[in-house]
Tab-separated table of C-alpha atoms and ligand atoms in Angstrom:
chain	number	residue	atom	x	y	z
A	1	MET	CA	0.086	0.248	-0.099
A	2	ARG	CA	1.097	3.582	-0.906
A	3	GLN	CA	-0.167	5.155	2.314
A	4	ASP	CA	0.785	4.701	5.618
A	5	HIS	CA	-2.640	6.403	7.408
A	6	ILE	CA	-6.312	5.019	6.282
A	7	ILE	CA	-8.357	7.998	6.993
A	8	SER	CA	-11.039	8.157	4.050
A	9	ALA	CA	-12.197	5.955	1.381
A	10	LYS	CA	-11.595	8.899	-0.550
A	11	HIS	CA	-8.038	8.279	-0.485
A	12	LEU	CA	-7.956	4.443	-1.978
A	13	SER	CA	-7.601	3.675	-5.236
A	14	ARG	CA	-8.680	0.687	-7.205
A	15	GLU	CA	-4.807	-0.831	-6.577
A	16	ASP	CA	-5.024	-0.318	-2.898
A	17	ILE	CA	-8.498	-1.891	-2.536
A	18	GLU	CA	-7.441	-4.553	-4.586
A	19	ALA	CA	-4.012	-5.225	-2.816
A	20	VAL	CA	-6.098	-5.298	0.737
A	21	LEU	CA	-8.978	-7.631	-0.852
A	22	ASP	CA	-6.585	-10.190	-2.924
A	23	ARG	CA	-4.552	-10.664	0.441
A	24	ALA	CA	-7.802	-11.282	2.750
A	25	SER	CA	-8.520	-14.112	0.111
A	26	THR	CA	-5.288	-15.477	0.489
A	27	ILE	CA	-5.406	-15.335	4.393
A	28	ALA	CA	-8.921	-16.847	4.340
A	29	ASP	CA	-7.656	-19.655	2.140
A	30	ASP	CA	-4.701	-20.373	4.493
A	31	PRO	CA	-4.912	-18.311	7.837
A	32	ALA	CA	-2.323	-20.988	9.217
A	33	ALA	CA	0.133	-19.426	6.908
A	34	TYR	CA	-0.307	-16.108	8.446
A	35	SER	CA	-0.649	-16.866	12.134
A	36	GLN	CA	3.080	-15.834	13.447
A	37	ARG	CA	3.259	-13.238	10.480
A	38	HIS	CA	3.060	-10.155	12.963
A	39	ALA	CA	4.447	-12.146	16.416
A	40	GLY	CA	5.360	-9.356	18.496
A	41	SER	CA	3.583	-6.442	17.060
A	42	LEU	CA	1.110	-4.505	19.065
A	43	LEU	CA	-2.042	-2.722	17.520
A	44	GLY	CA	-3.461	0.101	20.092
A	45	LEU	CA	-7.382	0.342	19.978
A	46	MET	CA	-8.588	3.828	20.985
A	47	PHE	CA	-12.411	3.564	20.891
A	48	TYR	CA	-14.331	6.888	22.353
A	49	GLU	CA	-17.652	5.667	20.759
A	50	PRO	CA	-19.428	2.220	21.125
A	51	SER	CA	-18.289	-0.682	18.558
A	52	THR	CA	-19.157	-4.603	18.846
A	53	ARG	CA	-17.586	-5.591	15.150
A	54	THR	CA	-14.815	-3.315	14.319
A	55	LYS	CA	-12.955	-3.752	18.053
A	56	MET	CA	-13.550	-7.254	18.050
A	57	SER	CA	-12.335	-7.867	14.629
A	58	PHE	CA	-9.731	-5.804	14.725
A	59	SER	CA	-8.432	-7.663	17.960
A	60	ALA	CA	-9.204	-11.293	16.366
A	61	ALA	CA	-6.987	-10.064	13.112
A	62	MET	CA	-4.145	-8.808	15.404
A	63	LYS	CA	-4.135	-11.964	17.238
A	64	ARG	CA	-4.502	-14.331	14.272
A	65	LEU	CA	-1.556	-12.679	12.772
A	66	GLY	CA	0.774	-13.734	15.903
A	67	GLY	CA	0.530	-10.316	17.678
A	68	ASP	CA	-1.331	-8.521	20.460
A	69	ILE	CA	-3.409	-5.486	21.213
A	70	VAL	CA	-3.095	-2.808	23.798
A	71	ASP	CA	-6.853	-1.288	24.280
A	72	MET	CA	-7.117	2.551	26.160
A	73	GLY	CA	-10.402	0.681	27.083
A	74	PRO	CA	-13.920	2.727	27.900
A	75	VAL	CA	-13.630	6.563	27.326
A	76	GLU	CA	-14.928	6.850	31.172
A	77	TYR	CA	-12.077	5.287	32.721
A	78	SER	CA	-9.373	6.954	30.522
A	79	SER	CA	-7.191	10.229	30.839
A	80	VAL	CA	-9.843	11.694	28.578
A	81	GLN	CA	-12.006	12.462	31.688
A	82	LYS	CA	-9.027	14.673	33.132
A	83	GLY	CA	-9.242	16.704	29.909
A	84	GLU	CA	-6.237	14.854	27.985
A	85	SER	CA	-6.809	16.498	24.147
A	86	LEU	CA	-6.630	13.823	21.481
A	87	ALA	CA	-3.815	15.125	20.015
A	88	ASP	CA	-2.023	14.156	23.450
A	89	THR	CA	-3.044	10.900	23.697
A	90	VAL	CA	-2.266	9.650	20.215
A	91	ARG	CA	0.950	11.030	20.485
A	92	VAL	CA	1.542	9.104	24.105
A	93	VAL	CA	-0.091	5.657	22.850
A	94	GLU	CA	2.214	5.769	19.879
A	95	GLY	CA	4.948	4.688	21.950
A	96	TYR	CA	2.928	1.505	22.983
A	97	ALA	CA	2.145	0.333	19.849
A	98	ASP	CA	3.049	-0.348	16.087
A	99	ALA	CA	-0.242	0.864	14.684
A	100	LEU	CA	-3.223	2.749	15.921
A	101	VAL	CA	-6.964	2.340	15.431
A	102	LEU	CA	-8.993	5.358	16.531
A	103	ARG	CA	-13.069	5.594	16.848
A	104	HIS	CA	-14.348	8.797	17.501
A	105	PRO	CA	-17.295	10.885	17.449
A	106	SER	CA	-15.717	14.155	15.729
A	107	GLU	CA	-16.190	14.176	11.981
A	108	GLY	CA	-12.179	14.768	10.596
A	109	SER	CA	-10.747	13.850	14.340
A	110	ALA	CA	-8.771	10.840	12.528
A	111	LYS	CA	-7.383	13.152	9.991
A	112	MET	CA	-6.195	15.559	12.726
A	113	ALA	CA	-4.681	12.819	14.945
A	114	GLY	CA	-2.855	11.677	11.857
A	115	GLU	CA	-1.211	14.591	11.818
A	116	PHE	CA	0.488	13.857	15.181
A	117	VAL	CA	1.735	10.126	14.794
A	118	ASP	CA	4.521	8.207	12.507
A	119	ILE	CA	2.771	4.928	13.314
A	120	PRO	CA	0.064	3.630	10.584
A	121	LEU	CA	-3.530	5.103	12.087
A	122	ILE	CA	-6.662	3.416	10.814
A	123	ASN	CA	-9.669	5.659	10.859
A	124	ALA	CA	-12.274	2.989	12.316
A	125	GLY	CA	-15.074	5.662	12.441
A	126	ASP	CA	-14.986	9.653	12.588
A	127	GLY	CA	-18.378	10.712	13.650
A	128	ALA	CA	-20.843	10.782	10.617
A	129	GLY	CA	-17.491	11.269	8.331
A	130	GLN	CA	-15.595	7.718	7.363
A	131	HIS	CA	-15.339	4.148	7.839
A	132	PRO	CA	-12.717	3.074	5.526
A	133	THR	CA	-11.902	-0.159	6.934
A	134	GLN	CA	-15.740	-1.449	6.883
A	135	THR	CA	-15.907	-0.537	3.376
A	136	LEU	CA	-13.058	-2.491	2.600
A	137	LEU	CA	-15.072	-5.718	4.118
A	138	ASP	CA	-18.083	-4.629	2.371
A	139	LEU	CA	-16.404	-4.702	-0.875
A	140	TYR	CA	-14.971	-7.949	-0.038
A	141	THR	CA	-17.991	-9.287	0.381
A	142	ILE	CA	-19.453	-7.913	-2.823
A	143	ARG	CA	-16.888	-9.402	-5.110
A	144	GLU	CA	-17.778	-12.748	-3.377
A	145	ASN	CA	-21.313	-12.408	-4.158
A	146	ALA	CA	-21.798	-10.220	-6.729
A	147	GLY	CA	-18.766	-8.895	-8.424
A	148	LEU	CA	-17.283	-5.367	-7.911
A	149	ASP	CA	-17.815	-4.638	-12.061
A	150	ASP	CA	-21.017	-4.182	-13.922
A	151	LEU	CA	-22.411	-3.849	-10.573
A	152	THR	CA	-26.101	-1.903	-9.992
A	153	ILE	CA	-26.081	-1.251	-6.490
A	154	GLY	CA	-28.788	0.384	-3.745
A	155	ILE	CA	-27.700	2.197	-1.010
A	156	MET	CA	-30.761	2.579	1.380
A	157	GLY	CA	-31.309	4.297	4.804
A	158	ASP	CA	-29.562	7.208	6.835
A	159	LEU	CA	-27.293	8.478	3.956
A	160	LYS	CA	-26.742	11.835	5.678
A	161	TYR	CA	-25.066	10.622	8.910
A	162	GLY	CA	-23.829	7.026	7.765
A	163	ARG	CA	-20.283	6.900	7.548
A	164	THR	CA	-20.089	3.406	6.163
A	165	VAL	CA	-22.593	4.677	3.289
A	166	HIS	CA	-19.659	8.128	2.377
A	167	SER	CA	-17.124	5.611	2.595
A	168	MET	CA	-18.737	3.108	0.310
A	169	ALA	CA	-19.663	5.816	-2.045
A	170	TYR	CA	-16.238	6.606	-2.144
A	171	ALA	CA	-15.007	3.812	-3.032
A	172	LEU	CA	-17.206	2.507	-5.447
A	173	THR	CA	-16.196	5.266	-7.650
A	174	ASN	CA	-13.068	3.062	-8.710
A	175	PHE	CA	-15.685	0.542	-10.551
A	176	GLU	CA	-18.145	0.052	-13.042
A	177	THR	CA	-20.817	0.334	-10.881
A	178	SER	CA	-24.478	2.347	-11.391
A	179	GLN	CA	-25.424	3.632	-7.731
A	180	HIS	CA	-28.813	4.463	-6.321
A	181	PHE	CA	-29.242	6.079	-3.118
A	182	ILE	CA	-32.585	5.471	-1.216
A	183	SER	CA	-33.535	7.754	1.868
A	184	PRO	CA	-36.031	9.975	2.893
A	185	GLU	CA	-35.744	13.816	1.456
A	186	SER	CA	-34.566	14.599	4.971
A	187	LEU	CA	-31.282	12.022	5.022
A	188	LYS	CA	-29.994	12.487	1.849
A	189	LEU	CA	-26.100	11.981	1.168
A	190	PRO	CA	-24.457	15.301	2.274
A	191	ARG	CA	-24.065	17.926	-0.396
A	192	ASN	CA	-19.911	17.624	-0.108
A	193	VAL	CA	-20.133	13.921	-0.764
A	194	ARG	CA	-22.419	14.219	-3.670
A	195	TYR	CA	-19.937	16.728	-4.979
A	196	ASP	CA	-17.117	14.713	-4.576
A	197	LEU	CA	-18.941	11.506	-6.253
A	198	HIS	CA	-19.545	14.186	-9.272
A	199	GLU	CA	-16.223	15.339	-9.250
A	200	ALA	CA	-15.300	11.633	-9.452
A	201	GLY	CA	-17.010	11.505	-12.636
A	202	SER	CA	-19.754	8.727	-11.037
A	203	SER	CA	-23.210	8.949	-11.893
A	204	ILE	CA	-25.521	8.314	-9.183
A	205	LYS	CA	-29.345	8.201	-8.664
A	206	GLU	CA	-31.131	9.354	-5.869
A	207	HIS	CA	-34.535	7.901	-4.953
A	208	THR	CA	-37.088	8.535	-1.837
A	209	GLU	CA	-38.488	4.843	-2.914
A	210	LEU	CA	-36.967	1.464	-3.155
A	211	GLU	CA	-39.618	-0.429	-4.721
A	212	ALA	CA	-39.354	1.305	-8.730
A	213	ILE	CA	-35.528	0.602	-8.163
A	214	LEU	CA	-35.721	-3.200	-6.678
A	215	PRO	CA	-36.112	-5.467	-9.469
A	216	SER	CA	-32.911	-3.946	-10.766
A	217	LEU	CA	-30.281	-4.258	-8.249
A	218	ASP	CA	-27.639	-6.955	-7.687
A	219	VAL	CA	-26.868	-5.424	-4.175
A	220	LEU	CA	-29.238	-3.770	-1.475
A	221	TYR	CA	-27.143	-2.196	1.305
A	222	VAL	CA	-29.381	-1.329	4.243
A	223	THR	CA	-28.393	1.175	6.581
A	224	ARG	CA	-29.256	2.243	10.165
A	225	ILE	CA	-30.790	5.475	10.988
A	226	GLN	CA	-28.079	6.669	13.022
A	227	LYS	CA	-30.206	7.754	16.295
A	228	GLU	CA	-27.039	9.399	17.743
A	229	ARG	CA	-26.173	11.966	15.225
A	230	PHE	CA	-29.307	13.280	15.122
A	231	PRO	CA	-29.312	17.241	16.769
A	232	ASP	CA	-32.946	17.004	17.661
A	233	GLU	CA	-34.836	13.809	19.023
A	234	ASN	CA	-37.964	14.567	17.360
A	235	GLU	CA	-36.209	14.575	13.771
A	236	TYR	CA	-35.416	11.425	14.355
A	237	ARG	CA	-38.791	10.399	15.543
A	238	GLU	CA	-39.905	11.683	12.177
A	239	VAL	CA	-38.031	8.978	9.846
A	240	ALA	CA	-37.552	6.654	12.579
A	241	GLY	CA	-38.477	3.188	10.952
A	242	GLU	CA	-39.513	4.812	7.656
A	243	TYR	CA	-37.598	2.140	5.601
A	244	GLN	CA	-38.175	-1.538	6.791
A	245	ILE	CA	-37.520	-4.588	4.206
A	246	ASP	CA	-38.777	-7.848	4.424
A	247	THR	CA	-39.839	-11.134	2.553
A	248	ASP	CA	-42.450	-9.455	1.169
A	249	THR	CA	-40.648	-6.952	0.130
A	250	LEU	CA	-37.910	-8.904	-1.308
A	251	GLU	CA	-40.322	-10.942	-3.704
A	252	ALA	CA	-39.772	-7.999	-6.576
A	253	ALA	CA	-36.394	-8.498	-6.427
A	254	SER	CA	-33.932	-10.326	-8.389
A	255	ASP	CA	-33.389	-14.249	-6.965
A	256	ASP	CA	-29.438	-13.190	-7.097
A	257	LEU	CA	-30.191	-10.017	-4.947
A	258	THR	CA	-27.438	-9.505	-2.200
A	259	VAL	CA	-28.534	-8.075	1.066
A	260	MET	CA	-25.863	-6.536	2.946
A	261	HIS	CA	-26.099	-4.031	6.362
A	262	PRO	CA	-22.936	-2.544	8.225
A	263	LEU	CA	-25.016	-3.658	11.418
A	264	PRO	CA	-26.294	-3.041	13.989
A	265	ARG	CA	-29.405	-3.645	12.572
A	266	VAL	CA	-32.417	-2.205	14.608
A	267	ASP	CA	-35.816	-2.947	12.463
A	268	GLU	CA	-34.363	-1.981	9.197
A	269	ILE	CA	-34.507	-5.466	7.888
A	270	ALA	CA	-37.123	-7.912	9.081
A	271	HIS	CA	-35.747	-11.062	10.733
A	272	ASP	CA	-37.411	-13.507	8.330
A	273	VAL	CA	-34.869	-12.226	5.511
A	274	ASP	CA	-32.248	-13.918	7.686
A	275	LYS	CA	-33.003	-17.072	6.625
A	276	THR	CA	-33.070	-16.228	2.705
A	277	ASP	CA	-30.121	-17.008	0.383
A	278	HIS	CA	-30.421	-13.411	-0.017
A	279	ALA	CA	-29.141	-12.268	3.714
A	280	LYS	CA	-25.445	-12.012	3.608
A	281	TYR	CA	-24.699	-9.567	6.571
A	282	PHE	CA	-23.313	-11.836	9.121
A	283	GLN	CA	-20.929	-13.296	6.506
A	284	GLN	CA	-20.415	-9.283	5.949
A	285	ALA	CA	-19.548	-8.996	9.486
A	286	HIS	CA	-17.244	-12.291	9.622
A	287	ASN	CA	-15.164	-11.179	6.604
A	288	GLY	CA	-13.696	-7.737	9.184
A	289	VAL	CA	-11.196	-10.277	10.210
A	290	PRO	CA	-9.394	-11.812	7.164
A	291	VAL	CA	-10.114	-8.333	5.571
A	292	ARG	CA	-8.554	-6.667	8.773
A	293	MET	CA	-5.866	-9.315	8.874
A	294	ALA	CA	-4.781	-8.090	5.041
A	295	LEU	CA	-4.716	-4.342	5.721
A	296	LEU	CA	-2.752	-4.636	9.052
A	297	ASP	CA	-0.170	-7.202	7.481
A	298	LEU	CA	0.149	-4.546	4.622
A	299	LEU	CA	0.634	-2.008	6.480
A	300	LEU	CA	2.764	-3.242	9.260
A	301	GLY	CA	5.118	-4.326	6.325
A	302	GLY	CA	4.410	-7.915	5.715
A	303	ASP	CA	6.004	-8.306	2.538
A	304	GLN	CA	9.140	-6.889	3.528
B	1	LIG	N1	-21.234	-0.178	12.645
B	1	LIG	C1	-21.372	1.149	11.627
B	1	LIG	C2	-20.777	2.077	11.979
B	1	LIG	O1	-20.108	2.220	13.128
B	1	LIG	C3	-22.843	1.181	11.568
B	1	LIG	C4	-23.937	1.696	12.125
B	1	LIG	O2	-23.679	1.799	13.544
B	1	LIG	O3	-24.662	1.983	12.155
B	1	LIG	O4	-20.912	3.111	11.691
């Protein structure tokens, strides 16, 4: 990989993405060959926001490479409570680890933190901004199920605050895809993201209803309304529960439709969808381990 920090999917080229996905496939085929690859290396985990999948799969990935983790632990027990700045904390933790994974509620925090450290820093979600490693595992899952070129994808739900959506939209500009965005009017893609997509030459279509577009989709990527990002709870209530899919909805879909979700789901996908062949969201979550192993291996110089 050319870059040391992984801050935004906007900076990932097709070559970067394919390097990670190809390495992830190799690892998934023979994990034992990588089990001691980074023995002695430490990954620093700094999570200022809740996480299940990202934190656990990064930990599993590092341990499955033979390394270990040092975890800042819950924010309420860290020196953040004493008023320490993010810039100071990352500079300290840099001395304890070989790479850092940072999740923080403020958009732009990972970029800022990256300016203070020389070891690789991975953005594991900066507020409503970006979540590039989620996108890598999403692309891996898409590649496994539908292929990445000539793809018609629908991305539905909270397109305004959903960082996984923003990262995915940028990364897909590297491939031959037609992107359809489905959301209530108030949760459309932010203007800056739309602008960037336009600049990248991507033709996107926006919809408020799924119905008309569903039959043409290869992938439907469903997202949670990001309750925690709404400045006003009433605004959340106005849109909560607006987009839900179940097996009846999917009757109009192609038999090959892949349904994905970065998880956690609230009520966007009914549980009856889980047992259909469309449902790939648990496989998607599991792919977090080989994909993050691949990314860590490349960033920690596994080839040298
Ligand atoms: N787990 C994803 C994220 O951290 C998606 C979500 O929370 O809805 O962005």
